PDB file of C-alpha atoms in Angstrom:
ATOM      1  CA  UNK A  17      -7.638  -4.340  -5.417  1.00  0.00           C
ATOM      2  CA  UNK A  18      -6.726  -0.767  -6.964  1.00  0.00           C
ATOM      3  CA  UNK A  19      -4.325   1.661  -5.618  1.00  0.00           C
ATOM      4  CA  UNK A  20      -0.707   1.122  -4.575  1.00  0.00           C
ATOM      5  CA  UNK A  21       0.530  -2.281  -4.319  1.00  0.00           C
ATOM      6  CA  UNK A  22       0.917  -3.753  -0.741  1.00  0.00           C
ATOM      7  CA  UNK A  23       3.455  -5.999  -0.085  1.00  0.00           C
ATOM      8  CA  UNK A  24       4.489  -8.263   2.836  1.00  0.00           C
ATOM      9  CA  UNK A  25       7.769  -7.442   4.454  1.00  0.00           C
ATOM     10  CA  UNK A  26       7.779  -9.580   7.503  1.00  0.00           C
ATOM     11  CA  UNK A  27       6.560 -12.932   8.707  1.00  0.00           C
ATOM     12  CA  UNK A  28       6.637 -14.652  12.142  1.00  0.00           C
ATOM     13  CA  UNK A  29       5.146 -18.004  13.272  1.00  0.00           C
ATOM     14  CA  UNK A  30       4.865 -20.089  16.293  1.00  0.00           C
ATOM     15  CA  UNK A  31       3.446 -23.767  16.035  1.00  0.00           C
ATOM     16  CA  UNK A  32       3.645 -26.962  17.377  1.00  0.00           C
ATOM     17  CA  UNK A  33       6.039 -28.247  14.545  1.00  0.00           C
ATOM     18  CA  UNK A  34       8.172 -25.073  14.824  1.00  0.00           C
ATOM     19  CA  UNK A  35       9.463 -22.220  16.906  1.00  0.00           C
ATOM     20  CA  UNK A  36       9.496 -20.049  14.057  1.00  0.00           C
ATOM     21  CA  UNK A  37       8.184 -19.490  10.442  1.00  0.00           C
ATOM     22  CA  UNK A  38      10.865 -21.322   8.650  1.00  0.00           C
ATOM     23  CA  UNK A  39      10.919 -24.355  10.880  1.00  0.00           C
ATOM     24  CA  UNK A  40       7.163 -24.474  10.894  1.00  0.00           C
ATOM     25  CA  UNK A  41       6.928 -24.201   6.845  1.00  0.00           C
ATOM     26  CA  UNK A  42       9.627 -26.920   6.576  1.00  0.00           C
ATOM     27  CA  UNK A  43       7.843 -29.301   8.892  1.00  0.00           C
ATOM     28  CA  UNK A  44       4.717 -29.144   7.262  1.00  0.00           C
ATOM     29  CA  UNK A  45       6.533 -29.628   3.864  1.00  0.00           C
ATOM     30  CA  UNK A  46       8.142 -32.739   5.336  1.00  0.00           C
ATOM     31  CA  UNK A  47       4.477 -33.904   6.671  1.00  0.00           C
ATOM     32  CA  UNK A  48       6.068 -33.684  10.149  1.00  0.00           C
ATOM     33  CA  UNK A  49       3.333 -33.164  13.162  1.00  0.00           C
ATOM     34  CA  UNK A  50       3.613 -33.538  16.933  1.00  0.00           C
ATOM     35  CA  UNK A  51       0.357 -35.524  17.657  1.00  0.00           C
ATOM     36  CA  UNK A  52       0.609 -36.617  21.150  1.00  0.00           C
ATOM     37  CA  UNK A  53      -2.035 -37.600  23.977  1.00  0.00           C
ATOM     38  CA  UNK A  54      -3.128 -34.387  25.808  1.00  0.00           C
ATOM     39  CA  UNK A  55      -2.770 -35.180  29.606  1.00  0.00           C
ATOM     40  CA  UNK A  56      -5.268 -32.548  30.951  1.00  0.00           C
ATOM     41  CA  UNK A  57      -8.510 -33.894  29.323  1.00  0.00           C
ATOM     42  CA  UNK A  58      -9.613 -37.505  29.700  1.00  0.00           C
ATOM     43  CA  UNK A  59     -12.078 -39.384  27.236  1.00  0.00           C
ATOM     44  CA  UNK A  60     -13.747 -42.545  27.557  1.00  0.00           C
ATOM     45  CA  UNK A  61     -12.621 -45.068  25.621  1.00  0.00           C
ATOM     46  CA  UNK A  62      -8.988 -43.557  25.022  1.00  0.00           C
ATOM     47  CA  UNK A  63      -6.844 -40.534  25.251  1.00  0.00           C
ATOM     48  CA  UNK A  64      -7.151 -37.202  23.509  1.00  0.00           C
ATOM     49  CA  UNK A  65      -5.034 -36.526  20.557  1.00  0.00           C
ATOM     50  CA  UNK A  66      -3.760 -32.949  20.361  1.00  0.00           C
ATOM     51  CA  UNK A  67      -0.868 -30.829  19.222  1.00  0.00           C
ATOM     52  CA  UNK A  68       0.440 -28.083  21.233  1.00  0.00           C
ATOM     53  CA  UNK A  69       3.502 -24.993  21.183  1.00  0.00           C
ATOM     54  CA  UNK A  70       4.072 -25.055  25.008  1.00  0.00           C
ATOM     55  CA  UNK A  71       3.218 -27.783  27.466  1.00  0.00           C
ATOM     56  CA  UNK A  72       3.628 -25.440  30.389  1.00  0.00           C
ATOM     57  CA  UNK A  73       0.519 -23.291  29.180  1.00  0.00           C
ATOM     58  CA  UNK A  74      -1.500 -26.375  30.309  1.00  0.00           C
ATOM     59  CA  UNK A  75      -5.247 -26.208  29.767  1.00  0.00           C
ATOM     60  CA  UNK A  76      -5.675 -22.309  30.862  1.00  0.00           C
ATOM     61  CA  UNK A  77      -8.168 -20.488  28.793  1.00  0.00           C
ATOM     62  CA  UNK A  78      -7.261 -18.816  25.347  1.00  0.00           C
ATOM     63  CA  UNK A  79      -7.261 -15.625  26.611  1.00  0.00           C
ATOM     64  CA  UNK A  80      -4.420 -16.349  29.075  1.00  0.00           C
ATOM     65  CA  UNK A  81      -2.325 -18.420  26.461  1.00  0.00           C
ATOM     66  CA  UNK A  82      -2.601 -15.840  23.885  1.00  0.00           C
ATOM     67  CA  UNK A  83      -0.844 -13.385  25.847  1.00  0.00           C
ATOM     68  CA  UNK A  84       1.955 -15.788  25.962  1.00  0.00           C
ATOM     69  CA  UNK A  85       1.793 -17.121  22.301  1.00  0.00           C
ATOM     70  CA  UNK A  86       1.883 -14.013  20.699  1.00  0.00           C
ATOM     71  CA  UNK A  87       5.131 -12.187  21.572  1.00  0.00           C
ATOM     72  CA  UNK A  88       7.376 -14.448  19.686  1.00  0.00           C
ATOM     73  CA  UNK A  89       6.111 -14.519  16.395  1.00  0.00           C
ATOM     74  CA  UNK A  90       5.567 -10.510  16.572  1.00  0.00           C
ATOM     75  CA  UNK A  91       8.924 -10.089  17.381  1.00  0.00           C
ATOM     76  CA  UNK A  92       9.890 -12.615  14.549  1.00  0.00           C
ATOM     77  CA  UNK A  93       7.961 -10.683  11.953  1.00  0.00           C
ATOM     78  CA  UNK A  94       9.126  -7.273  12.999  1.00  0.00           C
ATOM     79  CA  UNK A  95      12.962  -8.136  12.884  1.00  0.00           C
ATOM     80  CA  UNK A  96      12.313  -9.835   9.602  1.00  0.00           C
ATOM     81  CA  UNK A  97      10.649  -6.541   8.335  1.00  0.00           C
ATOM     82  CA  UNK A  98      14.022  -4.743   9.878  1.00  0.00           C
ATOM     83  CA  UNK A  99      11.425  -3.026  12.303  1.00  0.00           C
ATOM     84  CA  UNK A 100      13.623  -3.004  15.200  1.00  0.00           C
ATOM     85  CA  UNK A 101      11.621  -0.349  17.298  1.00  0.00           C
ATOM     86  CA  UNK A 102       8.591   1.630  17.758  1.00  0.00           C
ATOM     87  CA  UNK A 103       7.612   4.012  16.907  1.00  0.00           C
ATOM     88  CA  UNK A 104       9.291   4.032  13.509  1.00  0.00           C
ATOM     89  CA  UNK A 105      11.203   7.142  12.374  1.00  0.00           C
ATOM     90  CA  UNK A 106      10.508   7.259   8.414  1.00  0.00           C
ATOM     91  CA  UNK A 107      13.636   7.743   6.378  1.00  0.00           C
ATOM     92  CA  UNK A 108      14.419  11.365   5.139  1.00  0.00           C
ATOM     93  CA  UNK A 109      11.467  12.583   7.357  1.00  0.00           C
ATOM     94  CA  UNK A 110      11.083  13.614  10.781  1.00  0.00           C
ATOM     95  CA  UNK A 111       7.723  12.281  11.043  1.00  0.00           C
ATOM     96  CA  UNK A 112       6.845   9.039  12.663  1.00  0.00           C
ATOM     97  CA  UNK A 113       4.981   5.884  10.903  1.00  0.00           C
ATOM     98  CA  UNK A 114       1.431   5.473  11.665  1.00  0.00           C
ATOM     99  CA  UNK A 115       1.180   1.931  12.747  1.00  0.00           C
ATOM    100  CA  UNK A 116      -1.928  -0.381  13.059  1.00  0.00           C
ATOM    101  CA  UNK A 117      -2.441  -4.078  14.213  1.00  0.00           C
ATOM    102  CA  UNK A 118      -5.343  -6.187  13.294  1.00  0.00           C
ATOM    103  CA  UNK A 119      -5.380  -9.111  15.706  1.00  0.00           C
ATOM    104  CA  UNK A 120      -7.732 -12.308  14.889  1.00  0.00           C
ATOM    105  CA  UNK A 121      -8.932 -13.984  18.084  1.00  0.00           C
ATOM    106  CA  UNK A 122     -11.557 -16.646  18.913  1.00  0.00           C
ATOM    107  CA  UNK A 123     -15.136 -15.693  19.010  1.00  0.00           C
ATOM    108  CA  UNK A 124     -15.905 -13.804  22.313  1.00  0.00           C
ATOM    109  CA  UNK A 125     -19.003 -16.163  22.853  1.00  0.00           C
ATOM    110  CA  UNK A 126     -16.969 -19.302  22.724  1.00  0.00           C
ATOM    111  CA  UNK A 127     -17.022 -21.313  25.945  1.00  0.00           C
ATOM    112  CA  UNK A 128     -14.172 -20.499  28.139  1.00  0.00           C
ATOM    113  CA  UNK A 129     -13.277 -17.031  29.467  1.00  0.00           C
ATOM    114  CA  UNK A 130     -15.688 -14.699  31.251  1.00  0.00           C
ATOM    115  CA  UNK A 131     -16.139 -11.204  29.977  1.00  0.00           C
ATOM    116  CA  UNK A 132     -14.147  -9.867  32.801  1.00  0.00           C
ATOM    117  CA  UNK A 133     -11.243 -12.186  31.681  1.00  0.00           C
ATOM    118  CA  UNK A 134     -11.526 -10.973  28.138  1.00  0.00           C
ATOM    119  CA  UNK A 135     -11.109  -7.452  29.241  1.00  0.00           C
ATOM    120  CA  UNK A 136      -8.162  -8.058  31.167  1.00  0.00           C
ATOM    121  CA  UNK A 137      -6.668  -9.916  28.296  1.00  0.00           C
ATOM    122  CA  UNK A 138      -7.205  -6.616  25.946  1.00  0.00           C
ATOM    123  CA  UNK A 139      -5.813  -4.267  28.343  1.00  0.00           C
ATOM    124  CA  UNK A 140      -2.914  -6.685  28.854  1.00  0.00           C
ATOM    125  CA  UNK A 141      -2.115  -6.665  25.137  1.00  0.00           C
ATOM    126  CA  UNK A 142      -2.270  -3.103  24.699  1.00  0.00           C
ATOM    127  CA  UNK A 143       0.155  -2.635  27.902  1.00  0.00           C
ATOM    128  CA  UNK A 144       2.627  -5.425  27.167  1.00  0.00           C
ATOM    129  CA  UNK A 145       3.038  -5.467  23.414  1.00  0.00           C
ATOM    130  CA  UNK A 146       3.731  -1.963  22.513  1.00  0.00           C
ATOM    131  CA  UNK A 147       4.460   1.256  24.554  1.00  0.00           C
ATOM    132  CA  UNK A 148       1.200   3.239  25.015  1.00  0.00           C
ATOM    133  CA  UNK A 149      -0.165   4.685  21.743  1.00  0.00           C
ATOM    134  CA  UNK A 150       2.544   3.268  19.542  1.00  0.00           C
ATOM    135  CA  UNK A 151       0.197   1.007  17.431  1.00  0.00           C
ATOM    136  CA  UNK A 152      -3.704   0.941  17.143  1.00  0.00           C
ATOM    137  CA  UNK A 153      -5.069  -2.053  17.722  1.00  0.00           C
ATOM    138  CA  UNK A 154      -8.277  -3.526  16.543  1.00  0.00           C
ATOM    139  CA  UNK A 155      -9.612  -7.130  17.060  1.00  0.00           C
ATOM    140  CA  UNK A 156     -11.299  -9.277  14.554  1.00  0.00           C
ATOM    141  CA  UNK A 157     -13.636 -12.076  16.139  1.00  0.00           C
ATOM    142  CA  UNK A 158     -14.272 -14.072  13.085  1.00  0.00           C
ATOM    143  CA  UNK A 159     -12.752 -17.543  13.721  1.00  0.00           C
ATOM    144  CA  UNK A 160     -11.039 -19.255  10.746  1.00  0.00           C
ATOM    145  CA  UNK A 161     -11.722 -16.148   8.409  1.00  0.00           C
ATOM    146  CA  UNK A 162      -9.922 -13.454  10.839  1.00  0.00           C
ATOM    147  CA  UNK A 163      -6.411 -13.757   9.206  1.00  0.00           C
ATOM    148  CA  UNK A 164      -8.235 -13.071   6.005  1.00  0.00           C
ATOM    149  CA  UNK A 165     -10.179 -10.484   7.220  1.00  0.00           C
ATOM    150  CA  UNK A 166      -7.503  -8.875   8.786  1.00  0.00           C
ATOM    151  CA  UNK A 167      -5.262  -8.687   5.685  1.00  0.00           C
ATOM    152  CA  UNK A 168      -8.224  -6.983   3.778  1.00  0.00           C
ATOM    153  CA  UNK A 169      -8.523  -4.586   6.567  1.00  0.00           C
ATOM    154  CA  UNK A 170      -4.743  -3.764   6.401  1.00  0.00           C
ATOM    155  CA  UNK A 171      -4.767  -3.355   2.638  1.00  0.00           C
ATOM    156  CA  UNK A 172      -7.645  -0.868   2.962  1.00  0.00           C
ATOM    157  CA  UNK A 173      -6.066   1.306   5.569  1.00  0.00           C
ATOM    158  CA  UNK A 174      -2.760   1.321   3.666  1.00  0.00           C
ATOM    159  CA  UNK A 175      -4.233   2.393   0.678  1.00  0.00           C
ATOM    160  CA  UNK A 176      -6.331   4.907   2.166  1.00  0.00           C
ATOM    161  CA  UNK A 177      -3.208   6.213   3.731  1.00  0.00           C
ATOM    162  CA  UNK A 178      -4.548   6.263   7.183  1.00  0.00           C
ATOM    163  CA  UNK A 179      -1.752   3.819   8.295  1.00  0.00           C
ATOM    164  CA  UNK A 180       1.977   3.389   7.075  1.00  0.00           C
ATOM    165  CA  UNK A 181       2.436   0.016   8.292  1.00  0.00           C
ATOM    166  CA  UNK A 182       0.043  -2.956   9.548  1.00  0.00           C
ATOM    167  CA  UNK A 183       0.494  -5.969  11.695  1.00  0.00           C
ATOM    168  CA  UNK A 184      -1.994  -8.590  10.839  1.00  0.00           C
ATOM    169  CA  UNK A 185      -1.724 -11.317  13.388  1.00  0.00           C
ATOM    170  CA  UNK A 186      -3.851 -14.283  14.409  1.00  0.00           C
ATOM    171  CA  UNK A 187      -3.738 -16.895  17.264  1.00  0.00           C
ATOM    172  CA  UNK A 188      -5.813 -19.521  18.905  1.00  0.00           C
ATOM    173  CA  UNK A 189      -5.743 -22.432  21.412  1.00  0.00           C
ATOM    174  CA  UNK A 190      -8.494 -25.203  21.540  1.00  0.00           C
ATOM    175  CA  UNK A 191      -6.650 -26.928  24.539  1.00  0.00           C
ATOM    176  CA  UNK A 192      -9.213 -25.408  27.146  1.00  0.00           C
ATOM    177  CA  UNK A 193     -10.954 -27.884  29.138  1.00  0.00           C
ATOM    178  CA  UNK A 194     -14.074 -26.196  29.081  1.00  0.00           C
ATOM    179  CA  UNK A 195     -14.048 -25.663  25.357  1.00  0.00           C
ATOM    180  CA  UNK A 196     -12.969 -29.296  24.617  1.00  0.00           C
ATOM    181  CA  UNK A 197     -15.811 -30.501  26.848  1.00  0.00           C
ATOM    182  CA  UNK A 198     -18.426 -28.600  24.561  1.00  0.00           C
ATOM    183  CA  UNK A 199     -16.726 -29.859  21.566  1.00  0.00           C
ATOM    184  CA  UNK A 200     -16.687 -33.542  22.745  1.00  0.00           C
ATOM    185  CA  UNK A 201     -20.529 -33.135  23.598  1.00  0.00           C
ATOM    186  CA  UNK A 202     -21.156 -31.817  20.205  1.00  0.00           C
ATOM    187  CA  UNK A 203     -19.392 -34.849  18.762  1.00  0.00           C
ATOM    188  CA  UNK A 204     -16.603 -32.566  17.035  1.00  0.00           C
ATOM    189  CA  UNK A 205     -13.366 -34.052  18.470  1.00  0.00           C
ATOM    190  CA  UNK A 206     -11.330 -36.799  17.143  1.00  0.00           C
ATOM    191  CA  UNK A 207     -12.005 -39.422  19.723  1.00  0.00           C
ATOM    192  CA  UNK A 208     -12.660 -43.128  19.573  1.00  0.00           C
ATOM    193  CA  UNK A 209     -15.738 -43.717  17.529  1.00  0.00           C
ATOM    194  CA  UNK A 210     -15.574 -40.014  15.969  1.00  0.00           C
ATOM    195  CA  UNK A 211     -13.049 -40.541  12.998  1.00  0.00           C
ATOM    196  CA  UNK A 212     -14.286 -37.180  11.437  1.00  0.00           C
ATOM    197  CA  UNK A 213     -13.620 -34.888  14.337  1.00  0.00           C
ATOM    198  CA  UNK A 214     -10.946 -32.270  14.687  1.00  0.00           C
ATOM    199  CA  UNK A 215      -7.681 -32.635  16.416  1.00  0.00           C
ATOM    200  CA  UNK A 216      -7.342 -29.616  18.923  1.00  0.00           C
ATOM    201  CA  UNK A 217      -4.087 -27.547  18.531  1.00  0.00           C
ATOM    202  CA  UNK A 218      -2.590 -23.821  19.110  1.00  0.00           C
ATOM    203  CA  UNK A 219      -0.787 -21.611  17.133  1.00  0.00           C
ATOM    204  CA  UNK A 220      -0.121 -18.092  16.446  1.00  0.00           C
ATOM    205  CA  UNK A 221       1.233 -15.926  13.098  1.00  0.00           C
ATOM    206  CA  UNK A 222       1.893 -12.378  12.353  1.00  0.00           C
ATOM    207  CA  UNK A 223       2.443 -10.640   8.866  1.00  0.00           C
ATOM    208  CA  UNK A 224       4.043  -7.092   8.325  1.00  0.00           C
ATOM    209  CA  UNK A 225       2.241  -5.324   5.620  1.00  0.00           C
ATOM    210  CA  UNK A 226       3.178  -1.746   3.991  1.00  0.00           C
ATOM    211  CA  UNK A 227       3.007  -0.292   0.778  1.00  0.00           C
ATOM    212  CA  UNK A 228       5.603  -0.821  -1.683  1.00  0.00           C
ATOM    213  CA  UNK A 229       6.723   2.672  -1.662  1.00  0.00           C
ATOM    214  CA  UNK A 230       7.278   2.672   1.809  1.00  0.00           C
ATOM    215  CA  UNK A 231       8.944  -0.521   1.746  1.00  0.00           C
ATOM    216  CA  UNK A 232      11.474   0.846  -0.848  1.00  0.00           C
ATOM    217  CA  UNK A 233      12.153   4.044   1.506  1.00  0.00           C
ATOM    218  CA  UNK A 234      12.815   1.796   4.347  1.00  0.00           C
ATOM    219  CA  UNK A 235      15.323  -0.456   2.069  1.00  0.00           C
ATOM    220  CA  UNK A 236      13.493  -3.828   3.005  1.00  0.00           C
ATOM    221  CA  UNK A 237      12.653  -6.176   0.166  1.00  0.00           C
ATOM    222  CA  UNK A 238       9.146  -7.650  -0.438  1.00  0.00           C
ATOM    223  CA  UNK A 239       8.555 -11.183   0.394  1.00  0.00           C
ATOM    224  CA  UNK A 240       5.106 -11.277  -1.635  1.00  0.00           C
ATOM    225  CA  UNK A 241       2.831  -8.635  -3.106  1.00  0.00           C
ATOM    226  CA  UNK A 242      -0.942  -8.635  -2.573  1.00  0.00           C
ATOM    227  CA  UNK A 243      -2.760  -8.175  -5.567  1.00  0.00           C
ATOM    228  CA  UNK A 244      -6.629  -8.859  -4.188  1.00  0.00           C
ATOM    229  CA  UNK A 245      -8.151 -10.224  -1.326  1.00  0.00           C
ATOM    230  CA  UNK A 246     -11.557 -11.930  -1.470  1.00  0.00           C
ATOM    231  CA  UNK A 247     -14.269 -13.153   1.049  1.00  0.00           C
ATOM    232  CA  UNK A 248     -17.587 -14.363   1.016  1.00  0.00           C
ATOM    233  CA  UNK A 249     -19.784 -15.248   3.794  1.00  0.00           C
ATOM    234  CA  UNK A 250     -21.804 -18.445   3.811  1.00  0.00           C
ATOM    235  CA  UNK A 251     -25.519 -17.566   5.514  1.00  0.00           C
ATOM    236  CA  UNK A 252     -26.389 -21.263   5.716  1.00  0.00           C
ATOM    237  CA  UNK A 253     -23.414 -23.791   6.454  1.00  0.00           C
ATOM    238  CA  UNK A 254     -23.063 -26.417   3.665  1.00  0.00           C
ATOM    239  CA  UNK A 255     -25.518 -24.492   1.318  1.00  0.00           C
ATOM    240  CA  UNK A 256     -23.466 -22.719  -1.292  1.00  0.00           C
ATOM    241  CA  UNK A 257     -25.079 -20.308  -3.634  1.00  0.00           C
ATOM    242  CA  UNK A 258     -23.270 -18.581  -6.738  1.00  0.00           C
ATOM    243  CA  UNK A 259     -22.189 -15.060  -5.822  1.00  0.00           C
TER     244      UNK A 259
END
């Protein structure tokens, strides 16, 4: 990655094992988990083991849950980066920072919410998370790769100079009965007789990225420096070719 160095100045996280980034990371290092029986989905031969952040969210579709899961880690990331208000006035300048968000969400064709619910989800995020026009929002629907792709896109626009600060976030919840049923039928859930299945859960996280010079102008410390971002698309699952 060429050009000016890109740094991370803010981190926020909400997981089943932590109310914030520091607690979540400490719990992971300690080997803690909150695996419990999910009460909203029955499985023949035993209950479904799962891990969740807020039991009151229940079995709603991910598009509804994300509206509830995103604000806390975003606020944490903003405060840790000393971004207390938007729009941001640059120091020693009358201009306002150009801010862009890259948000990773589940793929749109995944079982669950309807197209109408997804449209409502998009409009709600734009209205509730930020004041009108304060942040340009771009969605990335690439499942597990969404966060990495978001970081790569943020580095690109920051180095191009088309944004001054970027928020990169990702959130998901597999605890939706429609989705769980499809995973169960595909043999992908960890249930009695399927030891290799997944344990469903939910979480959300955010990073604040900016150019190193911008961080210095704002008087904030870099938590880490991004030297390069690499990705590779596997065309045939399970079949690896040399790049």
